[in-house]
Amino acid sequence: MRNPTHAPFPLMKDEVDIVIPTIRTLDFLESWRPFFQPYHLIIVQDGDPSKTIKVPEGFDYDLYNRDDINRILGPKASCISYKESACRCFGFLISKKKYIYTIDDDCFVAKDPSGKEIDAVEQHIQNLITPSTPFFFNTLYDPYREGADFVRGYPFSMRSGVPTAVSHGLWLNIPDYDAPTQLVKPRERSTRYVDAVITIPKGTLYPMCGMNLAFDRELIGAAMYFGLLGDGQPFKRYDDMLAGWLSKVVCDHLGLGVKTGLPYIWHSKASDPFVNLKKEFNGLFWQEELIPFFQSVVLPKECTTAQQCYLELAKLVKENLASIDPYFIRLADAMVTWIEAWDEFNPPKPAA
Amino acid sequence: MRNPTHAPFPLMKDEVDIVIPTIRTLDFLESWRPFFQPYHLIIVQDGDPSKTIKVPEGFDYDLYNRDDINRILGPKASCISYKESACRCFGFLISKKKYIYTIDDDCFVAKDPSGKEIDAVEQHIQNLITPSTPFFFNTLYDPYREGADFVRGYPFSMRSGVPTAVSHGLWLNIPDYDAPTQLVKPRERSTRYVDAVITIPKGTLYPMCGMNLAFDRELIGAAMYFGLLGDGQPFKRYDDMLAGWLSKVVCDHLGLGVKTGLPYIWHSKASDPFVNLKKEFNGLFWQEELIPFFQSVVLPKECTTAQQCYLELAKLVKENLASIDPYFIRLADAMVTWIEAWDEFNPPKPAA
């Protein structure tokens, strides 16, 4: 497993879907043409389904609007958020590929310090096909990377690592700040290129951003639900955070790894901090209770698949979080619906 | 506490001791002259005390050889290792300063990617005077650094962080590999400058290297014992690892932070892998049991100082590790002697 030969990426193209939630013409794809054209795109159109989304020529894609989602999922479409980028998880559900890369439509190709354009998909896949090391921290960062290894004092029994389920990429230019921080630091830009990939240790939660994210659908797809947020719900702009807390709890329980760091994308513009503040309002309060709750969750050892773990989490959400707001009962129900839909579209593979 | 004004470093010079264990002429100090000259050095001479260690002119230092250690500590000198860089902790014990920076004598000034020489002491102090964030991972790394902050989804209640007790710096050129890895990869060099400082999350252990290390003596000095290793002992080259496991357990219990990353030093030469293999032999086996043991240790909440925590750990070492080797009984006894010596040289400050 260590320092594996870099898989020839043309061979990986049939194993990756790129999922893009959007409400507008996808001009940003021009920036990604050399990098995304080899892959299949799943475009999830949010908002008014009668609007036409233009996609530049030459890309291999399927586009689904709200009418498509309703038609395909039937009553289970109720678990897919409307007017929230959480709708992207519809793409996760219907994909048949092993790996998902999902990116926001205001994210462009970034350059490394040498000026070279960064192939974000390649780096994410590299992160996913090499193991993670969640049980002990390696001070020279990713030990599987060329030119690095495990340092003195790293137990040999832990050097095989564990399968990597999630690869969380970062952002140059506009950092992913909440509305209060945006208001206080309107001019702050992310300019530091940190040349590292890190396994987030077992037992540690992190704020997972959906802007530049990849994962192994087979390992963790069922727990990559972005929740019931957006239109008509009191919880907004926390879709990726929710998915991050829950998928990390599931990864920790199942012995899977989560990495963060490279690759960077170029995040072109900050969303309106006043609009964001209105959307985030409840989440800013609730996260103070939600995070300690998910930090303390212990899943029963009988849960051995992402689906089982996720259904258990739905139960715990209903039992423990309804006291914060009745919304969490609806969320828990949507989590169960999500798993029902997941199982319908992703039936267990017959034994070999 | 956030983004604190950079303390004027001339004012810090009276609060820092630089501790250097050595067996040879300290020519390496010429490289550090502009950076170390403002500070007081504590040189701990290892090996034959009749040998004369030359120190370049112009440095403010005290040098202690084995005869000095025996004279100053009396019978308690038994807890200070001989023929092992662990002897450096004698310097930690007798220092009267708030901060310690300790460095090996084969480490030189490194340059950042712009070619600028790195002031390792300044970066370590900066790490120590800004808080740590052990309870939740910040994906943009050190949130207190200029140009960075907490990302969206970071709970506001956790943004004050906790006091930082340890700053673990890294190495360019020769990486800190164990003997087997040295043998397998004799030519590997550490060339990647990762421009980051990271808090190691609560509950996660790491391989702490003593080559380029700083800490707050008042907060964690009593738990920075490098153990009874070296001459006459079956455990060698694990002095810093042992101190790292135990100090991290104590930091986690007391709510103190540990950072790793910047600053880099230039590690000039690898030690002999065959000699190292002989020295490391027992440790390579034992770490497989020791690390899981220290990962599972829970200290009683009655332990509220580093000293109390450390005495509790001594008890646990004696009770639980003697089955690995009777050596651990001697180690546990030396840990108790260390705390007795610590208390003698560092009596509690009278209440204000």
XYZ file of C-alpha atoms in Angstrom:
704
model
C 0.000 0.000 0.000
C 2.803 2.465 0.781
C 4.019 4.871 -1.878
C 1.773 3.156 -4.412
C 2.451 3.647 -8.047
C 0.446 6.607 -9.203
C -2.558 5.031 -10.958
C -2.652 6.042 -14.600
C -5.400 8.653 -14.555
C -6.907 7.833 -17.956
C -7.839 4.494 -16.396
C -9.544 6.223 -13.461
C -11.874 8.304 -15.591
C -14.579 5.671 -15.627
C -14.512 5.522 -11.845
C -15.187 9.199 -11.148
C -18.289 11.396 -11.416
C -18.023 15.152 -10.956
C -21.106 16.554 -9.244
C -21.943 20.253 -9.666
C -24.921 21.954 -8.028
C -25.867 25.148 -9.848
C -28.496 27.756 -10.652
C -26.707 29.387 -13.594
C -24.869 29.084 -16.881
C -21.781 26.974 -16.300
C -19.148 29.275 -17.799
C -16.789 28.266 -14.999
C -16.312 24.938 -16.784
C -14.157 26.668 -19.416
C -11.487 27.059 -16.720
C -11.668 23.336 -15.991
C -11.889 22.074 -19.593
C -8.529 20.245 -19.712
C -9.136 18.698 -16.306
C -12.861 17.841 -16.319
C -13.403 16.852 -19.950
C -12.205 13.252 -19.423
C -14.874 12.715 -16.751
C -18.632 12.439 -16.659
C -20.395 15.402 -15.004
C -23.629 15.206 -13.017
C -25.149 18.678 -12.949
C -27.852 19.197 -10.334
C -29.901 22.262 -11.198
C -31.287 23.987 -8.127
C -34.244 26.379 -8.041
C -36.748 26.967 -10.861
C -36.704 23.898 -13.147
C -38.076 25.882 -16.101
C -34.855 27.870 -16.316
C -32.336 26.649 -18.870
C -28.781 26.002 -17.687
C -26.205 26.376 -20.465
C -23.283 23.980 -20.405
C -20.257 24.707 -22.612
C -19.789 22.340 -25.569
C -17.635 19.267 -25.328
C -18.439 18.041 -21.842
C -19.978 14.652 -21.120
C -22.825 15.393 -18.706
C -26.287 14.640 -17.412
C -28.347 17.496 -16.028
C -31.131 16.973 -13.509
C -33.560 19.714 -12.464
C -36.165 19.565 -9.688
C -38.723 17.949 -11.974
C -36.224 15.197 -12.795
C -35.445 14.664 -9.118
C -39.161 14.383 -8.289
C -39.753 12.017 -11.194
C -36.769 9.777 -10.403
C -37.151 9.606 -6.632
C -40.921 9.869 -6.349
C -42.050 10.504 -2.747
C -38.467 10.008 -1.548
C -37.539 13.261 -3.346
C -38.665 14.934 -0.113
C -35.204 14.269 1.343
C -33.454 16.375 -1.315
C -33.111 20.027 -0.305
C -34.428 22.814 -2.524
C -32.671 26.185 -2.898
C -29.562 24.976 -1.091
C -26.425 23.464 -2.553
C -27.346 20.405 -0.480
C -29.246 19.311 -3.600
C -25.867 18.048 -4.835
C -26.338 14.855 -2.853
C -28.932 13.767 -5.400
C -25.948 13.363 -7.698
C -24.134 11.257 -5.106
C -27.192 9.006 -4.870
C -27.694 8.282 -8.564
C -24.028 8.024 -9.535
C -22.765 4.549 -10.330
C -19.082 5.461 -9.914
C -16.676 4.613 -7.111
C -15.456 8.174 -6.581
C -17.282 11.508 -6.431
C -15.675 14.897 -6.825
C -18.018 17.788 -6.066
C -17.230 21.435 -6.705
C -19.073 24.764 -6.558
C -19.600 26.744 -9.744
C -17.673 29.781 -8.442
C -14.460 27.764 -8.081
C -11.752 27.973 -10.725
C -8.406 26.291 -11.360
C -5.764 27.432 -8.853
C -2.025 27.612 -9.446
C 0.688 26.172 -7.258
C 3.604 28.426 -6.192
C 5.549 27.459 -9.343
C 2.667 28.820 -11.449
C 1.479 25.401 -12.586
C -2.279 24.843 -12.840
C -3.475 22.354 -10.231
C -5.373 19.259 -11.393
C -7.730 19.064 -8.421
C -9.321 15.761 -9.491
C -5.972 14.036 -9.815
C -4.850 15.185 -6.362
C -8.143 14.155 -4.763
C -7.955 10.699 -6.340
C -4.362 10.414 -5.190
C -5.536 11.264 -1.658
C -8.319 8.672 -1.872
C -6.298 5.776 -3.293
C -3.574 6.110 -0.637
C -4.304 5.189 2.995
C -4.992 7.480 5.935
C -3.372 7.426 9.371
C -6.041 8.411 11.917
C -4.601 6.645 14.987
C -1.279 8.495 15.435
C -0.114 11.837 14.041
C 2.743 11.860 11.529
C 4.643 15.131 11.924
C 5.952 15.103 8.337
C 2.324 15.033 7.127
C 1.183 12.476 4.513
C 3.638 9.563 4.875
C 2.553 8.033 1.543
C 3.622 11.045 -0.479
C 6.751 11.028 -2.627
C 9.709 12.212 -0.525
C 7.995 11.629 2.807
C 7.549 8.706 5.173
C 6.718 7.832 8.747
C 9.016 9.540 11.224
C 10.971 7.929 14.043
C 8.618 6.732 16.766
C 5.716 5.894 14.474
C 4.522 2.376 15.396
C 5.182 -0.065 12.570
C 1.885 -1.851 13.193
C 0.045 1.348 12.230
C 2.001 2.071 9.045
C -0.376 0.283 6.683
C -2.960 2.893 7.571
C -6.666 2.536 6.799
C -8.686 3.088 3.603
C -9.350 6.748 2.856
C -13.019 7.672 2.503
C -12.927 11.485 2.245
C -10.552 14.032 0.691
C -11.288 17.632 1.708
C -9.601 20.249 -0.492
C -8.915 23.899 0.307
C -9.351 27.288 -1.316
C -7.109 30.117 -2.403
C -8.386 33.696 -2.672
C -11.771 33.844 -0.836
C -11.589 31.772 2.353
C -14.636 29.863 3.550
C -15.611 32.189 6.422
C -18.945 32.517 8.202
C -20.945 35.732 7.885
C -19.647 37.372 11.109
C -16.026 36.793 10.043
C -16.821 38.010 6.496
C -18.253 41.191 8.014
C -15.254 41.744 10.278
C -12.605 40.879 7.672
C -14.089 41.756 4.277
C -10.720 42.098 2.643
C -8.989 38.980 3.975
C -7.764 36.686 1.225
C -6.339 33.211 1.498
C -2.918 33.471 -0.139
C -0.876 30.875 1.736
C -0.268 27.690 -0.226
C 0.286 25.007 2.400
C 1.879 22.071 0.600
C 0.429 19.325 2.781
C -2.175 16.602 3.089
C -3.134 15.629 6.641
C -5.233 12.835 8.086
C -7.709 14.274 10.571
C -7.200 12.081 13.651
C -9.827 9.677 14.903
C -12.182 11.324 17.376
C -11.644 14.827 15.981
C -14.402 16.635 14.099
C -13.761 19.349 11.508
C -15.729 21.852 9.449
C -16.126 20.051 6.119
C -16.759 22.460 3.248
C -18.603 21.156 0.179
C -16.884 23.533 -2.241
C -13.988 21.235 -3.179
C -14.630 17.764 -1.847
C -14.098 14.189 -2.966
C -15.045 10.873 -1.453
C -15.292 7.146 -2.029
C -18.993 6.468 -2.698
C -18.661 2.774 -1.935
C -17.125 3.416 1.465
C -18.975 6.492 2.729
C -21.517 7.619 0.104
C -24.506 6.617 2.227
C -23.313 8.954 4.999
C -22.632 11.864 2.629
C -26.152 13.181 2.916
C -26.195 16.984 2.910
C -29.382 17.104 4.956
C -32.778 18.687 4.596
C -31.943 22.384 4.529
C -32.689 25.428 2.422
C -36.159 26.536 1.297
C -38.747 26.139 4.039
C -36.253 24.927 6.629
C -34.800 26.904 9.545
C -31.296 25.485 8.968
C -29.320 26.859 5.998
C -25.676 27.003 4.862
C -24.870 24.109 7.205
C -25.508 21.327 4.693
C -21.824 20.517 4.242
C -21.082 21.000 7.945
C -23.806 18.507 8.866
C -22.508 16.020 6.295
C -18.986 16.593 7.669
C -19.867 15.891 11.290
C -21.891 12.785 10.495
C -19.575 11.306 7.867
C -16.607 11.791 10.226
C -18.422 10.012 13.067
C -19.194 7.155 10.669
C -15.610 7.054 9.321
C -14.228 6.950 12.870
C -16.582 4.116 13.778
C -15.847 2.093 10.630
C -12.074 2.677 10.723
C -11.965 4.844 7.584
C -9.782 7.870 6.994
C -10.474 11.550 6.261
C -7.799 13.799 4.759
C -7.645 17.553 4.377
C -5.248 19.923 2.599
C -4.278 19.713 -1.065
C -5.655 20.295 -3.661
C -6.471 24.003 -3.705
C -9.052 25.550 -6.005
C -9.430 29.318 -6.691
C -12.595 30.553 -4.992
C -13.613 33.563 -7.057
C -16.111 35.511 -5.007
C -17.509 35.820 -1.536
C -21.253 35.450 -1.154
C -23.156 38.373 0.432
C -22.377 38.421 4.177
C -25.765 39.948 5.047
C -27.655 37.240 3.168
C -25.358 34.664 4.735
C -25.953 36.023 8.232
C -29.689 35.639 7.789
C -29.231 32.084 6.515
C -26.661 31.084 9.132
C -28.481 32.648 12.056
C -29.865 29.464 13.599
C -26.829 27.398 12.739
C -24.490 29.779 14.556
C -26.403 29.032 17.763
C -27.155 25.402 17.143
C -23.612 24.378 16.246
C -22.612 25.101 19.849
C -24.813 22.177 20.924
C -24.650 20.037 17.801
C -20.868 19.718 17.675
C -20.417 18.597 21.309
C -23.279 16.159 20.728
C -21.684 14.585 17.653
C -18.309 14.581 19.442
C -19.813 12.431 22.183
C -21.772 9.993 19.990
C -20.755 6.350 20.268
C -22.205 3.995 17.663
C -22.998 0.382 18.598
C -20.480 -2.110 17.300
C -23.287 -3.927 15.491
C -23.265 -1.093 12.944
C -20.822 -2.318 10.314
C -21.926 -0.419 7.195
C -22.309 3.286 6.468
C -26.066 2.714 6.050
C -26.462 1.064 9.459
C -24.390 3.795 11.109
C -26.431 6.479 9.436
C -29.780 5.017 10.507
C -28.463 4.834 14.063
C -27.450 8.506 13.820
C -30.949 9.381 12.551
C -32.363 7.750 15.688
C -29.930 9.624 17.939
C -30.723 12.924 16.204
C -34.439 12.418 16.812
C -33.972 11.372 20.446
C -31.442 13.990 21.442
C -31.790 17.076 19.265
C -35.560 17.604 19.095
C -35.220 19.599 22.316
C -33.183 22.198 20.388
C -35.879 22.588 17.723
C -38.670 20.418 16.290
C -36.859 20.803 12.959
C -34.501 18.016 14.010
C -37.390 15.527 13.943
C -37.935 16.400 10.267
C -34.201 16.133 9.663
C -34.089 12.677 11.294
C -37.004 11.511 9.137
C -35.287 12.850 6.006
C -32.117 10.964 7.008
C -34.119 7.725 7.069
C -35.701 8.553 3.686
C -32.225 9.241 2.292
C -31.030 5.772 3.307
C -34.145 4.185 1.805
C -33.413 6.007 -1.451
C -29.723 5.097 -1.219
C -30.555 1.403 -0.824
C -32.975 1.567 -3.752
C -30.416 3.069 -6.117
C -27.405 1.278 -4.659
C -28.475 -2.296 -3.957
C -25.823 -4.501 -2.354
C -23.552 -6.102 -4.927
C -24.127 -9.846 -5.267
C -21.391 -11.819 -3.547
C -18.592 -12.787 -5.938
C -6.224 36.564 22.609
C -6.865 36.329 18.867
C -4.287 37.650 16.438
C -2.325 39.102 19.337
C 0.167 41.817 18.701
C 3.494 40.213 18.093
C 5.362 40.636 21.389
C 8.514 42.680 20.880
C 11.160 39.993 20.978
C 13.866 41.963 22.763
C 11.468 41.982 25.706
C 11.160 38.191 25.581
C 14.868 37.511 25.858
C 14.783 37.358 29.642
C 12.025 34.779 29.514
C 13.789 32.187 27.339
C 16.611 29.712 27.985
C 18.114 27.740 25.125
C 19.123 24.241 26.237
C 21.751 22.360 24.229
C 22.915 18.821 25.045
C 26.314 18.093 23.540
C 29.483 16.051 23.596
C 31.564 18.267 21.312
C 32.843 21.706 20.364
C 29.846 23.910 19.643
C 30.858 25.253 16.242
C 27.220 24.993 15.149
C 26.513 28.083 17.254
C 28.251 30.273 14.629
C 25.281 29.570 12.333
C 22.906 30.729 15.081
C 24.893 33.774 16.294
C 22.404 36.492 15.230
C 19.487 34.488 16.603
C 20.835 32.953 19.831
C 23.141 35.707 21.086
C 20.306 37.651 22.760
C 19.428 34.626 24.892
C 21.001 32.714 27.735
C 22.238 29.240 26.827
C 22.280 26.231 29.143
C 24.773 23.730 27.752
C 24.495 20.217 29.167
C 27.695 18.308 28.482
C 27.080 14.605 28.101
C 29.698 11.852 28.497
C 33.186 12.239 29.972
C 33.180 15.350 32.216
C 36.957 15.778 31.932
C 36.591 16.675 28.256
C 36.539 20.384 27.442
C 33.666 21.709 25.331
C 34.594 24.842 23.390
C 31.900 27.479 23.012
C 32.400 30.278 20.475
C 33.015 33.739 21.964
C 30.214 36.166 22.617
C 27.486 33.832 23.875
C 25.952 34.125 27.330
C 26.004 30.583 28.707
C 26.341 28.215 31.617
C 27.847 24.810 30.970
C 27.150 21.807 33.178
C 28.996 18.514 32.908
C 28.218 15.253 34.719
C 30.218 16.302 37.783
C 28.162 19.495 38.008
C 24.908 17.549 37.676
C 25.965 15.144 40.442
C 27.055 18.018 42.697
C 23.911 20.085 42.134
C 21.319 17.314 42.352
C 23.077 15.007 44.817
C 21.408 11.576 44.989
C 18.589 12.827 42.750
C 21.110 13.030 39.877
C 20.246 9.372 39.341
C 17.219 10.459 37.310
C 19.339 12.265 34.705
C 20.378 9.991 31.830
C 24.027 9.541 30.883
C 25.222 9.133 27.292
C 21.824 10.052 25.867
C 20.569 13.449 24.789
C 17.948 12.949 27.504
C 20.480 14.701 29.757
C 19.063 17.926 28.320
C 16.231 17.804 30.820
C 18.709 18.753 33.540
C 18.683 22.148 31.830
C 14.890 22.273 31.929
C 15.008 21.567 35.662
C 17.458 24.257 36.711
C 16.267 26.987 34.334
C 14.395 29.850 35.938
C 12.814 31.041 32.694
C 9.233 30.731 31.459
C 10.160 29.303 28.049
C 12.655 26.668 26.967
C 13.957 26.166 23.451
C 16.047 23.027 23.030
C 18.031 22.159 19.921
C 20.540 19.511 18.866
C 24.073 20.547 17.980
C 23.825 19.192 14.423
C 20.995 21.581 13.561
C 21.664 24.753 11.616
C 19.645 27.764 10.474
C 17.192 26.835 7.695
C 15.941 29.139 4.969
C 12.322 29.689 3.964
C 11.368 29.393 0.260
C 12.161 33.088 -0.264
C 15.735 32.441 0.897
C 15.322 34.237 4.211
C 16.996 32.695 7.257
C 14.419 31.416 9.739
C 14.532 32.729 13.315
C 13.467 29.485 14.983
C 13.248 30.977 18.483
C 10.954 33.776 17.370
C 8.576 31.364 15.592
C 8.495 29.000 18.579
C 7.716 31.856 20.965
C 5.023 33.072 18.583
C 3.550 29.543 18.650
C 3.680 29.470 22.457
C 2.185 32.909 23.140
C -0.813 32.295 20.854
C -3.512 29.792 21.848
C -4.044 26.251 20.588
C -7.278 24.704 19.311
C -7.274 21.031 20.376
C -11.053 20.469 20.464
C -11.972 20.999 16.792
C -9.811 20.995 13.675
C -9.382 24.264 11.752
C -8.865 23.423 8.089
C -6.971 26.667 7.367
C -4.417 25.663 10.022
C -3.367 28.129 12.759
C -6.316 30.540 13.068
C -4.261 33.044 15.068
C -1.770 33.602 12.288
C -1.752 36.771 10.202
C -4.017 36.286 7.175
C -5.865 33.300 8.637
C -8.850 32.791 10.902
C -11.423 30.232 11.943
C -13.378 28.871 8.982
C -17.155 28.667 8.628
C -18.584 26.089 10.997
C -15.993 26.574 13.754
C -17.921 26.979 17.036
C -17.512 30.487 18.435
C -17.320 29.160 21.986
C -14.086 27.355 21.060
C -12.394 30.277 19.320
C -10.542 31.567 22.372
C -8.560 28.338 22.303
C -6.446 27.123 25.211
C -2.935 28.049 26.392
C -0.173 26.495 24.314
C 2.319 24.397 26.257
C 4.447 22.813 23.508
C 5.750 23.946 20.105
C 7.262 21.128 18.039
C 9.378 22.330 15.113
C 10.405 20.375 12.013
C 13.529 19.690 9.973
C 14.716 20.273 6.445
C 17.388 18.086 4.840
C 17.779 14.973 7.045
C 14.364 13.777 8.229
C 13.969 12.245 11.666
C 13.643 8.611 10.571
C 14.147 5.458 12.613
C 17.002 3.096 11.759
C 14.965 0.727 9.541
C 13.684 3.642 7.431
C 17.200 5.141 7.309
C 18.476 1.825 5.993
C 15.742 1.525 3.387
C 15.860 5.152 2.240
C 19.433 6.357 2.832
C 19.151 9.123 0.281
C 15.766 10.573 1.201
C 15.911 14.257 2.102
C 13.218 16.450 3.532
C 12.863 19.287 1.010
C 9.202 20.266 1.321
C 8.624 23.485 3.241
C 5.104 23.205 4.622
C 4.090 26.693 5.665
C 1.794 25.703 8.530
C 1.397 25.402 12.271
C -1.169 22.855 13.453
C -2.639 22.064 16.850
C -2.461 18.327 17.473
C -6.019 17.451 18.514
C -6.915 16.331 22.017
C -6.648 12.563 22.399
C -4.097 12.177 19.595
C -0.504 11.197 20.350
C 2.440 12.104 18.103
C 6.144 11.323 17.815
C 7.747 14.320 19.538
C 11.320 14.883 18.416
C 13.689 16.708 20.775
C 15.820 18.187 17.987
C 13.895 21.458 17.606
C 11.450 21.839 20.462
C 10.098 24.611 22.664
C 7.740 24.610 25.603
C 6.328 26.658 28.441
C 8.205 25.523 31.558
C 5.578 26.900 33.905
C 2.784 24.985 32.219
C 4.389 21.674 31.290
C 8.048 21.665 32.395
C 7.467 19.085 35.127
C 6.155 16.624 32.494
C 9.032 17.275 30.083
C 11.196 14.600 31.624
C 13.212 12.775 28.958
C 13.371 9.612 31.043
C 16.069 7.323 32.312
C 17.649 6.052 29.120
C 21.086 5.697 27.597
C 24.105 4.169 29.316
C 23.215 1.050 31.300
C 19.554 1.090 30.257
C 17.824 -1.148 27.697
C 15.815 1.786 26.269
C 17.688 4.245 24.035
C 16.825 6.916 21.446
C 13.271 7.045 22.797
C 13.894 9.815 25.325
C 12.026 12.449 23.314
C 9.315 9.987 22.272
C 8.658 9.087 25.914
C 8.541 12.775 26.877
C 6.204 13.382 23.942
C 3.698 10.679 24.878
C 3.598 11.663 28.533
C 3.562 15.427 28.063
C 0.730 15.090 25.517
C -1.316 12.968 27.925
C -0.754 15.623 30.607
C -1.586 18.502 28.216
C -4.797 16.765 27.149
C -5.791 16.224 30.767
C -5.002 19.800 31.826
C -6.547 21.425 28.748
C -3.263 22.689 27.289
C -2.297 22.806 23.626
C 0.473 21.220 21.553
C 1.436 22.613 18.148
C 3.607 21.180 15.400
C 4.942 22.562 12.128
C 6.964 25.753 11.749
C 9.758 26.598 12.428
C 12.117 24.453 10.391
C 15.785 23.977 11.208
C 18.418 22.482 8.865
C 19.371 19.026 10.133
C 22.894 18.531 8.834
C 23.652 14.863 9.132
C 22.038 11.511 9.740
C 23.382 9.455 12.608
C 24.702 5.953 11.815
C 21.716 3.680 11.051
C 23.523 0.572 12.329
C 24.338 2.196 15.656
C 20.763 3.507 15.778
C 19.289 0.092 15.078
C 21.179 -1.374 18.008
C 20.011 1.463 20.251
C 16.417 1.426 19.028
C 16.052 -2.339 19.068
C 13.951 -2.645 22.233
C 12.021 0.541 21.582
C 10.870 -0.650 18.174
C 9.142 -3.574 19.908
C 8.036 -1.795 23.029
C 6.426 1.177 21.294
C 3.800 -1.188 19.917
C 2.565 -1.716 23.476
C 3.551 1.602 25.021
C 1.670 3.817 22.584
C -1.687 2.009 22.898
C -1.175 2.082 26.660
C -0.608 5.851 26.794
C -3.495 6.357 24.326
C -5.817 4.646 26.785
C -4.606 6.311 29.993
C -7.195 8.388 31.849
C -5.908 10.592 34.670
C -8.074 11.229 37.735
C -9.663 14.654 37.775
C -7.999 15.332 41.142
C -4.734 15.796 39.226
C -4.682 19.524 38.490
C -0.968 20.237 38.055
C 1.656 18.800 35.738
C 3.458 17.403 38.820
C 0.376 15.559 40.103
C -0.351 14.182 36.636
C 3.217 13.031 36.244
C 3.301 11.214 39.600
C 0.062 9.468 38.625
C 1.676 8.430 35.334
C 4.698 7.081 37.242
C 2.319 4.912 39.262
C 0.554 3.676 36.114
C 3.878 2.920 34.403
C 4.970 0.808 37.363
C 1.642 -1.034 37.616
C 1.085 -1.658 33.911
C 4.405 -1.766 32.096
C 6.614 -3.868 34.397
C 5.225 -6.918 32.588
C 6.963 -5.737 29.401
C 10.346 -5.438 31.135
C 11.530 -4.864 34.721
C 13.221 -1.738 33.326
C 9.888 0.082 33.581
C 10.039 -0.200 37.383
C 13.350 1.706 37.320
C 11.836 4.213 34.903
C 8.835 4.757 37.185
C 11.134 5.312 40.167
C 13.216 7.790 38.150
C 10.004 9.637 37.206
C 9.233 10.096 40.890
C 12.795 11.267 41.592
C 12.476 13.745 38.718
C 9.360 15.297 40.269
C 11.103 15.490 43.658
C 13.993 17.309 41.996
C 11.588 19.511 40.037
C 9.787 20.557 43.201
C 13.092 21.265 44.945
C 14.321 23.555 42.180
C 10.921 24.960 41.258
C 9.081 25.598 44.520
C 5.525 26.876 44.152
C 5.401 30.652 43.810
C 3.961 32.362 46.883
C 0.368 33.474 46.283
C 0.156 37.094 45.138
